[in-house]
Amino acid sequence: AQSVSQHNHHVILSEAASLELGCNYSYGGTVNLFWYVQYPGQHLQLLLKYFSGDPLVKGIKGFEAEFIKSKFSFNLRKPSVQWSDTAEYFCAVNPNNAGNMLTFGGGTRLMVKP
Amino acid sequence: DSGVTQTPKHLITATGQRVTLRCSPRSGDLSVYWYQQSLDQGLQFLIQYYNGEERAKGNILERFSAQQFPDLHSELNLSSLELGDSALYFCASSVGGSGAYNEQFFGPGTRLTVL
Protein backbone atom coordinates (compact mmCIF):
# COMPACT_ATOMS: atom_id res chain seq x y z
CA ALA A 1 0.00 0.00 0.00
CA GLN A 2 1.09 3.55 -0.65
CA SER A 3 2.33 5.21 2.52
CA VAL A 4 4.42 7.87 4.17
CA SER A 5 6.83 6.89 6.94
CA GLN A 6 8.42 9.05 9.57
CA HIS A 7 10.92 6.93 11.42
CA ASN A 8 11.45 9.09 14.48
CA HIS A 9 8.36 9.30 16.66
CA HIS A 10 9.95 11.35 19.42
CA VAL A 11 13.06 13.49 19.30
CA ILE A 12 14.58 15.42 22.19
CA LEU A 13 17.28 17.99 21.50
CA SER A 14 19.00 20.78 23.33
CA GLU A 15 18.84 24.31 21.99
CA ALA A 16 21.36 25.00 19.21
CA ALA A 17 21.55 21.34 18.24
CA SER A 18 21.04 20.40 14.62
CA LEU A 19 17.86 18.67 13.54
CA GLU A 20 17.11 16.13 10.86
CA LEU A 21 13.75 14.39 10.65
CA GLY A 22 13.34 11.55 8.20
CA CYS A 23 10.46 11.05 5.78
CA ASN A 24 10.11 8.30 3.21
CA TYR A 25 7.22 7.62 0.89
CA SER A 26 6.27 4.67 -1.23
CA TYR A 27 4.53 6.23 -4.25
CA GLY A 28 6.06 5.28 -7.58
CA GLY A 29 5.01 8.28 -9.64
CA THR A 30 5.51 12.00 -9.42
CA VAL A 31 4.61 13.52 -6.09
CA ASN A 32 4.31 16.86 -4.36
CA LEU A 33 5.92 16.86 -0.91
CA PHE A 34 5.21 18.89 2.21
CA TRP A 35 6.26 19.39 5.79
CA TYR A 36 3.68 20.72 8.24
CA VAL A 37 4.20 21.78 11.84
CA GLN A 38 1.67 21.68 14.66
CA TYR A 39 2.61 23.77 17.70
CA PRO A 40 0.94 22.77 20.98
CA GLY A 41 -2.74 23.62 20.83
CA GLN A 42 -2.55 25.09 17.35
CA HIS A 43 -3.56 24.13 13.83
CA LEU A 44 -1.31 22.59 11.21
CA GLN A 45 0.87 25.12 9.41
CA LEU A 46 2.83 24.62 6.22
CA LEU A 47 6.60 24.77 6.77
CA LEU A 48 7.71 24.11 3.21
CA LYS A 49 6.77 22.32 0.02
CA TYR A 50 8.41 20.74 -3.00
CA PHE A 51 6.73 20.47 -6.39
CA SER A 52 9.64 20.40 -8.84
CA GLY A 53 13.01 22.02 -9.58
CA ASP A 54 15.79 22.46 -7.02
CA PRO A 55 15.52 19.48 -4.67
CA LEU A 56 16.71 21.59 -1.74
CA VAL A 57 13.81 23.73 -0.59
CA LYS A 58 13.84 26.40 2.05
CA GLY A 59 10.85 27.10 4.24
CA ILE A 60 9.87 29.34 7.07
CA LYS A 61 11.69 29.69 10.40
CA GLY A 62 15.02 28.46 9.05
CA PHE A 63 13.82 25.00 8.04
CA GLU A 64 14.87 23.30 4.83
CA ALA A 65 14.23 19.92 3.24
CA GLU A 66 15.96 17.87 0.59
CA PHE A 67 14.15 15.70 -1.92
CA ILE A 68 16.18 12.64 -2.92
CA LYS A 69 14.20 10.90 -5.64
CA SER A 70 16.32 7.73 -5.67
CA LYS A 71 15.70 7.23 -1.98
CA PHE A 72 12.02 8.33 -2.02
CA SER A 73 12.95 10.65 0.83
CA PHE A 74 12.18 14.21 1.87
CA ASN A 75 14.07 14.86 5.09
CA LEU A 76 13.56 18.02 7.12
CA ARG A 77 16.58 19.87 8.55
CA LYS A 78 17.40 22.85 10.69
CA PRO A 79 20.99 23.75 11.60
CA SER A 80 20.22 25.10 15.06
CA VAL A 81 16.92 24.50 16.86
CA GLN A 82 15.29 26.79 19.37
CA TRP A 83 13.00 26.06 22.29
CA SER A 84 10.14 27.54 20.22
CA ASP A 85 10.57 24.74 17.67
CA THR A 86 9.00 22.32 20.15
CA ALA A 87 6.09 20.93 18.15
CA GLU A 88 4.90 17.95 16.15
CA TYR A 89 6.11 17.72 12.55
CA PHE A 90 4.27 15.95 9.78
CA CYS A 91 5.51 14.94 6.37
CA ALA A 92 2.80 14.75 3.69
CA VAL A 93 2.60 13.56 0.11
CA ASN A 94 0.26 14.48 -2.71
CA PRO A 95 0.62 12.11 -5.66
CA ASN A 96 0.16 14.02 -8.90
CA ASN A 97 -2.67 11.72 -9.97
CA ALA A 98 -4.54 11.89 -6.66
CA GLY A 99 -6.29 15.22 -6.95
CA ASN A 100 -5.69 17.43 -3.97
CA MET A 101 -5.55 14.69 -1.36
CA LEU A 102 -2.75 14.64 1.21
CA THR A 103 -1.38 11.49 2.83
CA PHE A 104 0.40 12.20 6.09
CA GLY A 105 3.15 10.39 7.92
CA GLY A 106 2.69 9.45 11.55
CA GLY A 107 4.34 12.61 12.84
CA THR A 108 7.43 13.31 14.92
CA ARG A 109 7.18 15.00 18.28
CA LEU A 110 10.15 17.28 18.81
CA MET A 111 11.01 18.59 22.25
CA VAL A 112 13.74 21.19 22.50
CA LYS A 113 15.21 21.65 25.95
CA PRO A 114 16.25 25.19 26.86
CA ASP B 1 -4.94 32.18 12.18
CA SER B 2 -5.50 30.31 8.91
CA GLY B 3 -8.95 31.76 8.22
CA VAL B 4 -10.60 28.35 8.54
CA THR B 5 -12.97 28.11 11.49
CA GLN B 6 -14.31 25.03 13.19
CA THR B 7 -16.98 24.60 15.83
CA PRO B 8 -17.22 23.37 18.46
CA LYS B 9 -13.66 23.28 19.85
CA HIS B 10 -14.46 20.41 22.17
CA LEU B 11 -17.24 17.87 22.20
CA ILE B 12 -17.86 15.18 24.80
CA THR B 13 -20.53 12.61 24.15
CA ALA B 14 -21.47 9.01 24.83
CA THR B 15 -21.22 5.87 22.76
CA GLY B 16 -24.09 5.40 20.35
CA GLN B 17 -24.74 9.10 19.99
CA ARG B 18 -24.60 11.31 16.90
CA VAL B 19 -22.70 14.59 16.55
CA THR B 20 -22.19 17.23 13.90
CA LEU B 21 -18.95 19.11 13.40
CA ARG B 22 -18.95 22.35 11.46
CA CYS B 23 -16.33 24.00 9.28
CA SER B 24 -16.24 27.35 7.53
CA PRO B 25 -13.55 27.64 4.84
CA ARG B 26 -11.40 30.66 4.12
CA SER B 27 -13.12 33.35 2.12
CA GLY B 28 -12.95 32.43 -1.56
CA ASP B 29 -12.03 28.78 -1.03
CA LEU B 30 -14.30 26.28 -2.77
CA SER B 31 -12.85 23.04 -1.43
CA VAL B 32 -13.22 21.64 2.05
CA TYR B 33 -11.37 18.61 3.40
CA TRP B 34 -11.92 16.60 6.56
CA TYR B 35 -9.13 14.79 8.39
CA GLN B 36 -9.11 12.64 11.52
CA GLN B 37 -6.13 12.66 13.87
CA SER B 38 -6.07 9.82 16.39
CA LEU B 39 -3.32 8.27 18.48
CA ASP B 40 -3.41 4.92 16.73
CA GLN B 41 -4.21 5.94 13.14
CA GLY B 42 -2.33 9.23 12.90
CA LEU B 43 -3.63 11.95 10.58
CA GLN B 44 -5.96 10.47 7.96
CA PHE B 45 -7.85 12.05 5.09
CA LEU B 46 -11.58 11.40 5.31
CA ILE B 47 -13.36 13.25 2.51
CA GLN B 48 -13.21 16.29 0.21
CA TYR B 49 -15.98 18.48 -1.14
CA TYR B 50 -15.64 20.98 -3.94
CA ASN B 51 -18.32 23.59 -4.52
CA GLY B 52 -21.00 21.41 -2.95
CA GLU B 53 -20.06 18.11 -4.52
CA GLU B 54 -18.07 15.21 -3.15
CA ARG B 55 -14.68 15.19 -4.89
CA ALA B 56 -12.58 12.54 -3.13
CA LYS B 57 -13.07 9.94 -0.44
CA GLY B 58 -10.49 8.50 1.91
CA ASN B 59 -10.75 6.28 4.95
CA ILE B 60 -14.19 7.43 5.99
CA LEU B 61 -16.43 5.01 7.84
CA GLU B 62 -19.98 4.37 6.66
CA ARG B 63 -21.21 5.76 10.00
CA PHE B 64 -19.69 9.10 9.01
CA SER B 65 -21.04 11.45 6.37
CA ALA B 66 -20.38 14.97 5.23
CA GLN B 67 -21.88 17.66 3.10
CA GLN B 68 -21.04 21.10 1.80
CA PHE B 69 -23.74 23.72 1.72
CA PRO B 70 -24.38 26.49 -0.84
CA ASP B 71 -22.58 28.99 1.40
CA LEU B 72 -19.60 26.58 1.21
CA HIS B 73 -19.50 25.68 4.88
CA SER B 74 -19.29 21.98 5.57
CA GLU B 75 -20.57 19.62 8.22
CA LEU B 76 -19.21 16.24 9.23
CA ASN B 77 -21.80 13.97 10.78
CA LEU B 78 -20.63 11.13 13.00
CA SER B 79 -23.23 8.60 14.12
CA SER B 80 -23.39 5.47 16.29
CA LEU B 81 -20.27 6.75 17.98
CA GLU B 82 -17.73 4.32 19.40
CA LEU B 83 -14.89 4.85 21.85
CA GLY B 84 -12.45 4.58 18.97
CA ASP B 85 -13.96 7.62 17.27
CA SER B 86 -12.39 9.84 19.91
CA ALA B 87 -9.98 12.01 17.96
CA LEU B 88 -9.14 15.47 16.74
CA TYR B 89 -11.07 16.27 13.56
CA PHE B 90 -9.49 18.85 11.28
CA CYS B 91 -11.03 20.72 8.44
CA ALA B 92 -8.94 22.30 5.70
CA SER B 93 -9.82 24.43 2.72
CA SER B 94 -8.27 25.35 -0.60
CA VAL B 95 -9.15 27.56 -3.53
CA GLY B 96 -9.49 24.75 -6.05
CA GLY B 97 -10.00 21.05 -5.79
CA SER B 98 -8.05 19.27 -8.49
CA GLY B 99 -5.66 19.75 -11.36
CA ALA B 100 -2.54 21.53 -10.16
CA TYR B 101 -2.17 21.16 -6.40
CA ASN B 102 -3.96 23.77 -4.33
CA GLU B 103 -2.46 24.54 -0.92
CA GLN B 104 -4.64 23.46 1.96
CA PHE B 105 -5.12 25.66 5.02
CA PHE B 106 -6.09 23.94 8.21
CA GLY B 107 -8.54 24.91 10.91
CA PRO B 108 -7.90 24.57 14.67
CA GLY B 109 -9.77 21.27 14.90
CA THR B 110 -12.60 19.84 16.98
CA ARG B 111 -11.59 17.47 19.76
CA LEU B 112 -14.20 14.74 20.11
CA THR B 113 -14.25 12.57 23.22
CA VAL B 114 -16.56 9.58 23.27
CA LEU B 115 -17.18 8.17 26.74
Short mmCIF file of N, CA, C and O in Angstrom, two decimals, chain A residues 32 34 36 38 43-44 46 49 51 88 90 94 99-102 104, chain B residues 1-2 33 35 37 43 45 90 94 97 101-104 106-108:
data_model
loop_
_atom_site.label_atom_id
_atom_site.label_comp_id
_atom_site.label_asym_id
_atom_site.label_seq_id
_atom_site.Cartn_x
_atom_site.Cartn_y
_atom_site.Cartn_z
N ASN A 32 4.04 15.59 -5.02
CA ASN A 32 4.31 16.86 -4.36
C ASN A 32 4.55 16.53 -2.90
O ASN A 32 3.87 15.67 -2.32
N PHE A 34 5.46 17.81 1.26
CA PHE A 34 5.21 18.89 2.21
C PHE A 34 5.72 18.51 3.60
O PHE A 34 5.76 17.33 3.97
N TYR A 36 4.55 19.89 7.44
CA TYR A 36 3.68 20.72 8.24
C TYR A 36 4.16 20.68 9.69
O TYR A 36 4.73 19.68 10.13
N GLN A 38 2.81 21.44 13.78
CA GLN A 38 1.67 21.68 14.66
C GLN A 38 2.22 22.05 16.04
O GLN A 38 2.70 21.17 16.77
N HIS A 43 -3.25 24.87 15.04
CA HIS A 43 -3.56 24.13 13.83
C HIS A 43 -2.29 23.80 13.05
O HIS A 43 -1.22 24.34 13.34
N LEU A 44 -2.43 22.94 12.09
CA LEU A 44 -1.31 22.59 11.21
C LEU A 44 -0.93 23.79 10.35
O LEU A 44 -1.79 24.45 9.78
N LEU A 46 1.88 25.07 7.23
CA LEU A 46 2.83 24.62 6.22
C LEU A 46 4.21 25.21 6.49
O LEU A 46 4.37 26.42 6.61
N LYS A 49 7.34 23.24 1.00
CA LYS A 49 6.77 22.32 0.02
C LYS A 49 7.74 22.16 -1.16
O LYS A 49 8.55 23.05 -1.44
N PHE A 51 7.51 20.92 -5.24
CA PHE A 51 6.73 20.47 -6.39
C PHE A 51 7.66 19.98 -7.50
O PHE A 51 7.44 18.93 -8.09
N GLU A 88 4.97 19.21 16.88
CA GLU A 88 4.90 17.95 16.15
C GLU A 88 5.02 18.27 14.66
O GLU A 88 4.41 19.23 14.16
N PHE A 90 4.88 16.94 10.65
CA PHE A 90 4.27 15.95 9.78
C PHE A 90 4.78 16.11 8.35
O PHE A 90 4.76 17.21 7.79
N ASN A 94 1.38 14.38 -1.80
CA ASN A 94 0.26 14.48 -2.71
C ASN A 94 0.71 13.90 -4.04
O ASN A 94 1.45 14.57 -4.78
N GLY A 99 -5.55 14.01 -7.25
CA GLY A 99 -6.29 15.22 -6.95
C GLY A 99 -5.55 16.04 -5.94
O GLY A 99 -4.34 16.22 -6.03
N ASN A 100 -6.28 16.55 -4.95
CA ASN A 100 -5.69 17.43 -3.97
C ASN A 100 -5.47 16.74 -2.63
O ASN A 100 -5.21 17.38 -1.63
N MET A 101 -5.59 15.43 -2.61
CA MET A 101 -5.55 14.69 -1.36
C MET A 101 -4.14 14.62 -0.78
O MET A 101 -3.17 14.44 -1.53
N LEU A 102 -4.02 14.77 0.53
CA LEU A 102 -2.75 14.64 1.21
C LEU A 102 -2.73 13.34 2.02
O LEU A 102 -3.71 13.03 2.70
N PHE A 104 -0.54 11.75 5.08
CA PHE A 104 0.40 12.20 6.09
C PHE A 104 1.19 11.03 6.68
O PHE A 104 0.69 9.91 6.78
N ASP B 1 -3.56 32.49 12.55
CA ASP B 1 -4.94 32.18 12.18
C ASP B 1 -5.01 31.90 10.66
O ASP B 1 -4.63 32.73 9.86
N SER B 2 -5.48 30.72 10.32
CA SER B 2 -5.50 30.31 8.91
C SER B 2 -6.69 30.87 8.16
O SER B 2 -6.71 30.84 6.92
N TYR B 33 -11.88 19.95 3.12
CA TYR B 33 -11.37 18.61 3.40
C TYR B 33 -11.59 18.31 4.87
O TYR B 33 -11.44 19.19 5.71
N TYR B 35 -10.16 15.72 7.96
CA TYR B 35 -9.13 14.79 8.39
C TYR B 35 -9.41 14.37 9.83
O TYR B 35 -9.94 15.13 10.63
N GLN B 37 -7.42 12.90 13.24
CA GLN B 37 -6.13 12.66 13.87
C GLN B 37 -6.36 11.89 15.17
O GLN B 37 -6.90 12.42 16.13
N LEU B 43 -2.82 10.94 11.26
CA LEU B 43 -3.63 11.95 10.58
C LEU B 43 -4.11 11.37 9.26
O LEU B 43 -3.30 11.14 8.36
N PHE B 45 -6.90 11.34 5.93
CA PHE B 45 -7.85 12.05 5.09
C PHE B 45 -9.18 11.29 5.10
O PHE B 45 -9.21 10.07 4.93
N PHE B 90 -9.92 17.61 11.94
CA PHE B 90 -9.49 18.85 11.28
C PHE B 90 -10.26 19.05 10.00
O PHE B 90 -10.57 18.11 9.26
N SER B 94 -9.16 24.88 0.46
CA SER B 94 -8.27 25.35 -0.60
C SER B 94 -9.12 26.05 -1.66
O SER B 94 -10.33 25.84 -1.74
N GLY B 97 -9.83 22.39 -6.31
CA GLY B 97 -10.00 21.05 -5.79
C GLY B 97 -9.30 19.96 -6.56
O GLY B 97 -9.27 18.82 -6.12
N TYR B 101 -1.90 21.21 -7.85
CA TYR B 101 -2.17 21.16 -6.40
C TYR B 101 -2.51 22.53 -5.85
O TYR B 101 -1.87 23.53 -6.17
N ASN B 102 -3.54 22.55 -5.01
CA ASN B 102 -3.96 23.77 -4.33
C ASN B 102 -3.62 23.65 -2.85
O ASN B 102 -4.05 22.70 -2.20
N GLU B 103 -2.88 24.61 -2.31
CA GLU B 103 -2.46 24.54 -0.92
C GLU B 103 -3.66 24.49 0.00
O GLU B 103 -4.63 25.24 -0.17
N GLN B 104 -3.58 23.60 0.98
CA GLN B 104 -4.64 23.46 1.96
C GLN B 104 -4.29 24.24 3.22
O GLN B 104 -3.16 24.19 3.68
N PHE B 106 -5.41 24.74 7.21
CA PHE B 106 -6.09 23.94 8.21
C PHE B 106 -6.74 24.79 9.30
O PHE B 106 -6.20 25.82 9.71
N GLY B 107 -7.88 24.29 9.77
CA GLY B 107 -8.54 24.91 10.91
C GLY B 107 -7.95 24.40 12.22
O GLY B 107 -7.08 23.54 12.22
N PRO B 108 -8.44 24.92 13.35
CA PRO B 108 -7.90 24.57 14.67
C PRO B 108 -8.34 23.20 15.16
O PRO B 108 -7.78 22.69 16.12
#
